[in-house]
mmCIF file of C-alpha atoms in Angstrom:
data_model
loop_
_atom_site.group_PDB
_atom_site.id
_atom_site.type_symbol
_atom_site.label_atom_id
_atom_site.label_comp_id
_atom_site.label_asym_id
_atom_site.label_seq_id
_atom_site.Cartn_x
_atom_site.Cartn_y
_atom_site.Cartn_z
ATOM 1 C CA MET A 252 7.115 18.318 -30.088
ATOM 2 C CA ASP A 253 7.553 20.267 -26.693
ATOM 3 C CA ASP A 254 11.359 20.543 -25.988
ATOM 4 C CA ALA A 255 10.734 18.955 -22.425
ATOM 5 C CA PHE A 256 10.370 15.741 -24.216
ATOM 6 C CA ALA A 257 13.219 13.728 -25.878
ATOM 7 C CA THR A 258 10.915 11.106 -27.410
ATOM 8 C CA GLU A 259 7.240 11.446 -28.952
ATOM 9 C CA HIS A 260 6.387 8.360 -27.054
ATOM 10 C CA THR A 261 6.677 10.076 -23.473
ATOM 11 C CA ARG A 262 4.940 13.099 -24.823
ATOM 12 C CA ARG A 263 2.068 10.958 -26.011
ATOM 13 C CA MET A 264 2.114 9.071 -22.964
ATOM 14 C CA ILE A 265 1.577 12.010 -20.362
ATOM 15 C CA ALA A 266 -0.784 13.843 -22.832
ATOM 16 C CA GLY A 267 -2.997 10.778 -22.344
ATOM 17 C CA ASP A 268 -2.302 10.481 -18.590
ATOM 18 C CA ALA A 269 -5.705 12.043 -17.129
ATOM 19 C CA ALA A 270 -4.593 11.329 -13.443
ATOM 20 C CA SER A 271 -0.984 13.377 -13.523
ATOM 21 C CA ASN A 272 -2.915 15.991 -15.323
ATOM 22 C CA ALA A 273 -5.926 16.433 -13.182
ATOM 23 C CA LEU A 274 -3.282 16.919 -10.244
ATOM 24 C CA GLY A 275 -1.419 19.773 -12.072
ATOM 25 C CA MET A 276 1.959 18.108 -12.882
ATOM 26 C CA ARG A 277 4.294 19.521 -15.245
ATOM 27 C CA VAL A 278 7.047 17.809 -17.144
ATOM 28 C CA VAL A 279 10.160 19.549 -16.945
ATOM 29 C CA SER A 280 12.326 17.095 -19.164
ATOM 30 C CA ALA A 281 12.000 13.464 -20.021
ATOM 31 C CA GLU A 282 14.487 11.559 -21.779
ATOM 32 C CA PRO A 283 15.498 7.804 -21.738
ATOM 33 C CA GLY A 284 16.392 6.970 -18.304
ATOM 34 C CA ARG A 285 15.626 10.230 -16.634
ATOM 35 C CA ALA A 286 12.641 12.686 -15.962
ATOM 36 C CA VAL A 287 11.909 15.413 -13.902
ATOM 37 C CA VAL A 288 8.436 16.593 -12.786
ATOM 38 C CA ARG A 289 6.960 19.348 -10.837
ATOM 39 C CA MET A 290 3.554 19.627 -8.791
ATOM 40 C CA ARG A 291 2.245 22.211 -6.419
ATOM 41 C CA VAL A 292 0.445 20.997 -3.414
ATOM 42 C CA ARG A 293 -3.084 22.107 -3.535
ATOM 43 C CA PRO A 294 -5.505 22.250 -0.616
ATOM 44 C CA ASP A 295 -7.338 19.286 -1.981
ATOM 45 C CA MET A 296 -4.273 17.164 -1.906
ATOM 46 C CA LEU A 297 -4.137 17.491 2.008
ATOM 47 C CA ASN A 298 -4.644 14.529 4.572
ATOM 48 C CA GLY A 299 -6.620 15.317 7.986
ATOM 49 C CA PHE A 300 -3.301 16.352 9.599
ATOM 50 C CA ALA A 301 -3.164 19.442 6.884
ATOM 51 C CA VAL A 302 0.050 17.545 4.897
ATOM 52 C CA ALA A 303 0.072 16.099 1.579
ATOM 53 C CA HIS A 304 -1.643 12.847 1.342
ATOM 54 C CA GLY A 305 1.190 10.126 0.611
ATOM 55 C CA GLY A 306 -0.896 9.040 -2.344
ATOM 56 C CA MET A 307 -0.082 12.307 -3.941
ATOM 57 C CA VAL A 308 3.450 12.266 -3.273
ATOM 58 C CA PHE A 309 3.539 8.830 -4.593
ATOM 59 C CA ALA A 310 1.839 9.855 -7.619
ATOM 60 C CA LEU A 311 4.112 12.543 -8.480
ATOM 61 C CA ALA A 312 7.076 10.051 -8.110
ATOM 62 C CA ASP A 313 5.299 7.383 -10.034
ATOM 63 C CA THR A 314 4.828 9.762 -12.943
ATOM 64 C CA ALA A 315 8.439 10.617 -13.020
ATOM 65 C CA PHE A 316 9.439 6.822 -12.999
ATOM 66 C CA ALA A 317 6.839 6.167 -15.690
ATOM 67 C CA LEU A 318 8.595 8.730 -17.808
ATOM 68 C CA ALA A 319 12.114 7.635 -17.339
ATOM 69 C CA CYS A 320 11.466 4.145 -17.674
ATOM 70 C CA ASN A 321 9.592 4.385 -21.167
ATOM 71 C CA GLU A 322 12.672 4.497 -22.970
ATOM 72 C CA THR A 323 11.593 3.010 -26.237
ATOM 73 C CA ASP A 324 8.540 2.840 -28.028
ATOM 74 C CA ALA A 325 7.491 -0.290 -26.267
ATOM 75 C CA VAL A 326 4.919 0.354 -23.547
ATOM 76 C CA THR A 327 6.907 -0.010 -20.060
ATOM 77 C CA LEU A 328 4.871 -0.303 -16.807
ATOM 78 C CA ALA A 329 5.603 -0.569 -13.081
ATOM 79 C CA ALA A 330 6.185 -3.996 -11.521
ATOM 80 C CA GLY A 331 6.467 -2.638 -8.201
ATOM 81 C CA ALA A 332 7.799 0.341 -5.985
ATOM 82 C CA ASP A 333 8.548 1.058 -2.588
ATOM 83 C CA ILE A 334 8.528 4.537 -1.163
ATOM 84 C CA ALA A 335 9.924 6.022 2.053
ATOM 85 C CA PHE A 336 8.473 9.203 3.407
ATOM 86 C CA LEU A 337 11.063 11.299 4.725
ATOM 87 C CA SER A 338 9.465 14.731 5.640
ATOM 88 C CA PRO A 339 5.909 16.063 5.007
ATOM 89 C CA ALA A 340 4.995 18.510 2.291
ATOM 90 C CA ARG A 341 2.550 21.228 2.891
ATOM 91 C CA GLU A 342 -0.083 23.417 0.967
ATOM 92 C CA GLY A 343 1.853 25.577 -1.186
ATOM 93 C CA ASP A 344 5.003 23.548 -1.536
ATOM 94 C CA GLU A 345 6.389 23.224 -4.951
ATOM 95 C CA LEU A 346 7.631 19.377 -5.344
ATOM 96 C CA GLU A 347 9.908 18.152 -7.910
ATOM 97 C CA ALA A 348 10.411 14.466 -8.687
ATOM 98 C CA VAL A 349 13.798 13.299 -10.301
ATOM 99 C CA ALA A 350 13.939 9.962 -11.513
ATOM 100 C CA GLU A 351 16.980 8.076 -12.809
ATOM 101 C CA ARG A 352 17.558 4.805 -14.049
ATOM 102 C CA ARG A 353 19.933 2.718 -12.104
ATOM 103 C CA ALA A 354 19.910 -0.610 -13.958
ATOM 104 C CA ARG A 355 18.263 -1.909 -17.081
ATOM 105 C CA GLY A 356 18.560 -5.507 -18.580
ATOM 106 C CA GLY A 357 16.314 -7.214 -20.970
ATOM 107 C CA ARG A 358 12.687 -6.036 -20.244
ATOM 108 C CA SER A 359 13.442 -5.368 -16.354
ATOM 109 C CA GLY A 360 14.708 -2.242 -15.052
ATOM 110 C CA LEU A 361 15.508 -0.337 -11.822
ATOM 111 C CA TYR A 362 14.934 3.430 -11.022
ATOM 112 C CA ASP A 363 15.052 5.675 -8.095
ATOM 113 C CA VAL A 364 13.148 8.704 -7.418
ATOM 114 C CA ARG A 365 13.790 11.343 -5.038
ATOM 115 C CA VAL A 366 11.059 14.078 -4.426
ATOM 116 C CA SER A 367 12.131 17.233 -2.877
ATOM 117 C CA ALA A 368 10.336 20.690 -1.995
ATOM 118 C CA GLU A 369 11.621 23.906 -2.993
ATOM 119 C CA ASP A 370 13.447 24.710 0.050
ATOM 120 C CA GLY A 371 15.685 21.407 -0.571
ATOM 121 C CA ARG A 372 14.024 19.163 2.001
ATOM 122 C CA VAL A 373 13.795 15.651 0.662
ATOM 123 C CA VAL A 374 9.951 14.568 0.909
ATOM 124 C CA ALA A 375 10.232 11.139 -0.344
ATOM 125 C CA GLU A 376 12.444 8.320 -1.973
ATOM 126 C CA LEU A 377 10.867 5.801 -4.377
ATOM 127 C CA ARG A 378 12.543 2.585 -5.794
ATOM 128 C CA GLY A 379 10.758 1.526 -8.930
ATOM 129 C CA ARG A 380 10.892 -1.600 -10.743
ATOM 130 C CA SER A 381 9.818 -1.716 -14.557
ATOM 131 C CA ARG A 382 8.858 -4.218 -16.795
ATOM 132 C CA THR A 383 8.762 -3.771 -20.498
ATOM 133 C CA THR A 384 5.486 -5.360 -22.473
ATOM 134 C CA ARG A 385 5.081 -6.363 -25.816
ATOM 135 C CA GLY A 386 2.443 -3.438 -26.331
ATOM 136 C CA VAL A 387 3.081 -0.076 -28.148
ATOM 137 C CA LEU A 388 0.939 3.060 -27.673
ATOM 138 C CA PRO A 389 -1.900 3.211 -30.166
ATOM 139 C CA PRO A 390 -1.731 5.633 -33.163
ATOM 140 C CA GLU A 391 -2.876 9.080 -32.221
#
């Protein structure tokens, strides 16, 4: 297992995530309740104002959130999320999303994700609400 992953569940989850892989996301670490994911902003990720499209920033934050909230072998999905865009990201910026659990009870969880650029600017903050399902990942 890759050293970045604390569980086989999250390693398998991200391996099957075509969207995150297509965007070039790289998992720095993934453990129950916390995850760090990076992505470099490419030219095809820019909007008409030459800044990173908000959907790309959201996708990065959402991937870190997904890794952090899949704390057991049960499939956990986003029940909702709110994002605040605080500063623009530009082509070439290396973005890092750090997701951390704030609360978890029963099948519900609350997670915060900070997306920062390599120069320390906070690009966005996401608050995600998770819901653990009764499903499990299918066998490999």
